[in-house]
Amino acid sequence: MRVLMIAPPGAGKGTQGELIAAHFTIPHIATGELLRDHVARQTALGRQVQAYLDRGELVPDQIVLDMVREAMIAAKAAGGGYVLDGIPRNMEQARAAYEIGLELGMTADVALHLQADDAELTRRLRARAALEHRSDDTAEVIAQRLALYHEVTSPIVAWYRDRGILICVDAMRSAQEVGREILAALEEIRPSLDHAPAGERLPPDLTGLGEAYGAAGPAAGKSQ
Ligand code: ADP
């Protein structure tokens, strides 16, 4: 099972990513977690990315992609399944993640999109701020992360829809209900993954990634 998740901050990517990983016994590759771990350990990379995380901005693509490539190589050695959590976050990352997948013979089977509205996401992130102490769970940085999600991340969903691998889940419910629905949807497609040789699946049309953004910029047009 190879899953990538696209979801706004606070939608429950981390929780559901762990659940999927445990259910299918596959590695959970969470870019935010990996980056925060570098910051906590004050590695050279951690010092390089800390300011981006604190401001709620995306760290440079190449840093995240190098990290993910390494994790995907390890995932391949561990059996070939994975849950990607936190990437792709923009068009370039979507393209690059696909290319890494092609190179390693492990492109995503499913793009899981968790949907929730901004008011609920903000409420959850503020509640989390009281419990954990993430430097980016302040009111101002939460607003910045949500704005960035709408501007550069959410438009890539259309590309996965065009590729025929998109599953949308309403994340406005309890973690348990959302988790149940996700596992049921993934279990439903599992037999087709086990039996279809990789070569028989249609290669996606990468030009669609450009179209997802449209001539008028992000979020234009694709609302079907
Ligand atoms: P959230 O979705 O709640 O913002 P994450 O843990 O996924 O939480 O990400 C936290 C931060 O880590 C982001 O705001 C960003 O600074 C950085 N980050 C995570 N993944 C990426 C990525 N794919 N590209 C660039 N920056 C990333």
mmCIF file with all atom_site columns, C-alpha atoms in Angstrom, residues 36-114:
data_model
loop_
_atom_site.group_PDB
_atom_site.id
_atom_site.type_symbol
_atom_site.label_atom_id
_atom_site.label_alt_id
_atom_site.label_comp_id
_atom_site.label_asym_id
_atom_site.label_entity_id
_atom_site.label_seq_id
_atom_site.pdbx_PDB_ins_code
_atom_site.Cartn_x
_atom_site.Cartn_y
_atom_site.Cartn_z
_atom_site.occupancy
_atom_site.B_iso_or_equiv
_atom_site.pdbx_formal_charge
_atom_site.auth_seq_id
_atom_site.auth_comp_id
_atom_site.auth_asym_id
_atom_site.auth_atom_id
_atom_site.pdbx_PDB_model_num
ATOM 1  C CA . ARG A 1 36  ? 11.160 19.106 13.761  1.00 0.00 ? 36  ARG A CA 1
ATOM 2  C CA . ASP A 1 37  ? 13.439 16.263 14.829  1.00 0.00 ? 37  ASP A CA 1
ATOM 3  C CA . HIS A 1 38  ? 16.380 17.953 13.100  1.00 0.00 ? 38  HIS A CA 1
ATOM 4  C CA . VAL A 1 39  ? 15.501 21.249 14.812  1.00 0.00 ? 39  VAL A CA 1
ATOM 5  C CA . ALA A 1 40  ? 15.253 19.547 18.217  1.00 0.00 ? 40  ALA A CA 1
ATOM 6  C CA . ARG A 1 41  ? 18.645 17.903 17.718  1.00 0.00 ? 41  ARG A CA 1
ATOM 7  C CA . GLN A 1 42  ? 20.088 21.169 16.359  1.00 0.00 ? 42  GLN A CA 1
ATOM 8  C CA . THR A 1 43  ? 21.703 19.421 13.422  1.00 0.00 ? 43  THR A CA 1
ATOM 9  C CA . ALA A 1 44  ? 23.133 21.559 10.599  1.00 0.00 ? 44  ALA A CA 1
ATOM 10 C CA . LEU A 1 45  ? 19.941 20.919 8.649   1.00 0.00 ? 45  LEU A CA 1
ATOM 11 C CA . GLY A 1 46  ? 17.845 21.744 11.716  1.00 0.00 ? 46  GLY A CA 1
ATOM 12 C CA . ARG A 1 47  ? 19.531 25.119 12.092  1.00 0.00 ? 47  ARG A CA 1
ATOM 13 C CA . GLN A 1 48  ? 18.969 25.758 8.395   1.00 0.00 ? 48  GLN A CA 1
ATOM 14 C CA . VAL A 1 49  ? 15.210 25.064 8.492   1.00 0.00 ? 49  VAL A CA 1
ATOM 15 C CA . GLN A 1 50  ? 14.171 26.332 11.922  1.00 0.00 ? 50  GLN A CA 1
ATOM 16 C CA . ALA A 1 51  ? 13.196 29.836 10.791  1.00 0.00 ? 51  ALA A CA 1
ATOM 17 C CA . TYR A 1 52  ? 10.949 28.462 8.017   1.00 0.00 ? 52  TYR A CA 1
ATOM 18 C CA . LEU A 1 53  ? 9.101  26.240 10.484  1.00 0.00 ? 53  LEU A CA 1
ATOM 19 C CA . ASP A 1 54  ? 8.743  29.046 13.019  1.00 0.00 ? 54  ASP A CA 1
ATOM 20 C CA . ARG A 1 55  ? 7.222  31.321 10.380  1.00 0.00 ? 55  ARG A CA 1
ATOM 21 C CA . GLY A 1 56  ? 4.927  28.644 8.909   1.00 0.00 ? 56  GLY A CA 1
ATOM 22 C CA . GLU A 1 57  ? 6.660  28.839 5.541   1.00 0.00 ? 57  GLU A CA 1
ATOM 23 C CA . LEU A 1 58  ? 7.685  25.962 3.327   1.00 0.00 ? 58  LEU A CA 1
ATOM 24 C CA . VAL A 1 59  ? 11.301 24.942 3.629   1.00 0.00 ? 59  VAL A CA 1
ATOM 25 C CA . PRO A 1 60  ? 13.120 24.822 0.266   1.00 0.00 ? 60  PRO A CA 1
ATOM 26 C CA . ASP A 1 61  ? 11.888 21.950 -1.904  1.00 0.00 ? 61  ASP A CA 1
ATOM 27 C CA . GLN A 1 62  ? 15.311 20.376 -2.357  1.00 0.00 ? 62  GLN A CA 1
ATOM 28 C CA . ILE A 1 63  ? 15.831 19.892 1.382   1.00 0.00 ? 63  ILE A CA 1
ATOM 29 C CA . VAL A 1 64  ? 12.527 18.071 1.789   1.00 0.00 ? 64  VAL A CA 1
ATOM 30 C CA . LEU A 1 65  ? 12.951 16.068 -1.395  1.00 0.00 ? 65  LEU A CA 1
ATOM 31 C CA . ASP A 1 66  ? 16.405 14.814 -0.372  1.00 0.00 ? 66  ASP A CA 1
ATOM 32 C CA . MET A 1 67  ? 14.951 13.735 2.965   1.00 0.00 ? 67  MET A CA 1
ATOM 33 C CA . VAL A 1 68  ? 12.034 11.991 1.307   1.00 0.00 ? 68  VAL A CA 1
ATOM 34 C CA . ARG A 1 69  ? 14.178 10.221 -1.275  1.00 0.00 ? 69  ARG A CA 1
ATOM 35 C CA . GLU A 1 70  ? 16.278 8.751  1.528   1.00 0.00 ? 70  GLU A CA 1
ATOM 36 C CA . ALA A 1 71  ? 13.165 7.653  3.436   1.00 0.00 ? 71  ALA A CA 1
ATOM 37 C CA . MET A 1 72  ? 11.640 6.128  0.278   1.00 0.00 ? 72  MET A CA 1
ATOM 38 C CA . ILE A 1 73  ? 14.802 4.104  -0.358  1.00 0.00 ? 73  ILE A CA 1
ATOM 39 C CA . ALA A 1 74  ? 14.520 2.762  3.188   1.00 0.00 ? 74  ALA A CA 1
ATOM 40 C CA . ALA A 1 75  ? 10.803 2.075  2.603   1.00 0.00 ? 75  ALA A CA 1
ATOM 41 C CA . LYS A 1 76  ? 11.650 0.108  -0.519  1.00 0.00 ? 76  LYS A CA 1
ATOM 42 C CA . ALA A 1 77  ? 14.070 -2.065 1.439   1.00 0.00 ? 77  ALA A CA 1
ATOM 43 C CA . ALA A 1 78  ? 11.345 -2.571 4.059   1.00 0.00 ? 78  ALA A CA 1
ATOM 44 C CA . GLY A 1 79  ? 8.867  -3.979 1.514   1.00 0.00 ? 79  GLY A CA 1
ATOM 45 C CA . GLY A 1 80  ? 7.868  -1.099 -0.759  1.00 0.00 ? 80  GLY A CA 1
ATOM 46 C CA . GLY A 1 81  ? 4.848  0.369  1.027   1.00 0.00 ? 81  GLY A CA 1
ATOM 47 C CA . TYR A 1 82  ? 4.667  3.826  2.587   1.00 0.00 ? 82  TYR A CA 1
ATOM 48 C CA . VAL A 1 83  ? 2.485  6.635  3.877   1.00 0.00 ? 83  VAL A CA 1
ATOM 49 C CA . LEU A 1 84  ? 3.768  10.048 2.868   1.00 0.00 ? 84  LEU A CA 1
ATOM 50 C CA . ASP A 1 85  ? 2.553  12.745 5.249   1.00 0.00 ? 85  ASP A CA 1
ATOM 51 C CA . GLY A 1 86  ? 3.374  16.386 4.562   1.00 0.00 ? 86  GLY A CA 1
ATOM 52 C CA . ILE A 1 87  ? 4.536  16.048 1.002   1.00 0.00 ? 87  ILE A CA 1
ATOM 53 C CA . PRO A 1 88  ? 3.705  17.065 -1.705  1.00 0.00 ? 88  PRO A CA 1
ATOM 54 C CA . ARG A 1 89  ? 2.855  20.602 -0.692  1.00 0.00 ? 89  ARG A CA 1
ATOM 55 C CA . ASN A 1 90  ? 3.207  22.322 -4.057  1.00 0.00 ? 90  ASN A CA 1
ATOM 56 C CA . MET A 1 91  ? 3.297  21.528 -7.749  1.00 0.00 ? 91  MET A CA 1
ATOM 57 C CA . GLU A 1 92  ? 7.074  21.054 -7.921  1.00 0.00 ? 92  GLU A CA 1
ATOM 58 C CA . GLN A 1 93  ? 7.011  18.611 -5.007  1.00 0.00 ? 93  GLN A CA 1
ATOM 59 C CA . ALA A 1 94  ? 4.127  16.662 -6.564  1.00 0.00 ? 94  ALA A CA 1
ATOM 60 C CA . ARG A 1 95  ? 6.119  16.269 -9.754  1.00 0.00 ? 95  ARG A CA 1
ATOM 61 C CA . ALA A 1 96  ? 9.332  15.391 -7.918  1.00 0.00 ? 96  ALA A CA 1
ATOM 62 C CA . ALA A 1 97  ? 7.632  12.884 -5.602  1.00 0.00 ? 97  ALA A CA 1
ATOM 63 C CA . TYR A 1 98  ? 6.178  11.186 -8.654  1.00 0.00 ? 98  TYR A CA 1
ATOM 64 C CA . GLU A 1 99  ? 9.571  11.079 -10.323 1.00 0.00 ? 99  GLU A CA 1
ATOM 65 C CA . ILE A 1 100 ? 11.237 9.605  -7.231  1.00 0.00 ? 100 ILE A CA 1
ATOM 66 C CA . GLY A 1 101 ? 8.425  7.043  -7.138  1.00 0.00 ? 101 GLY A CA 1
ATOM 67 C CA . LEU A 1 102 ? 8.975  6.152  -10.785 1.00 0.00 ? 102 LEU A CA 1
ATOM 68 C CA . GLU A 1 103 ? 12.702 5.817  -10.313 1.00 0.00 ? 103 GLU A CA 1
ATOM 69 C CA . LEU A 1 104 ? 12.241 3.466  -7.349  1.00 0.00 ? 104 LEU A CA 1
ATOM 70 C CA . GLY A 1 105 ? 9.289  1.608  -8.921  1.00 0.00 ? 105 GLY A CA 1
ATOM 71 C CA . MET A 1 106 ? 6.959  2.724  -6.135  1.00 0.00 ? 106 MET A CA 1
ATOM 72 C CA . THR A 1 107 ? 4.646  5.543  -7.242  1.00 0.00 ? 107 THR A CA 1
ATOM 73 C CA . ALA A 1 108 ? 1.631  6.253  -5.016  1.00 0.00 ? 108 ALA A CA 1
ATOM 74 C CA . ASP A 1 109 ? -1.465 4.055  -5.347  1.00 0.00 ? 109 ASP A CA 1
ATOM 75 C CA . VAL A 1 110 ? -3.684 6.504  -3.505  1.00 0.00 ? 110 VAL A CA 1
ATOM 76 C CA . ALA A 1 111 ? -3.741 10.237 -2.834  1.00 0.00 ? 111 ALA A CA 1
ATOM 77 C CA . LEU A 1 112 ? -5.765 10.742 0.324   1.00 0.00 ? 112 LEU A CA 1
ATOM 78 C CA . HIS A 1 113 ? -7.299 14.176 0.698   1.00 0.00 ? 113 HIS A CA 1
ATOM 79 C CA . LEU A 1 114 ? -8.580 15.135 4.170   1.00 0.00 ? 114 LEU A CA 1
#
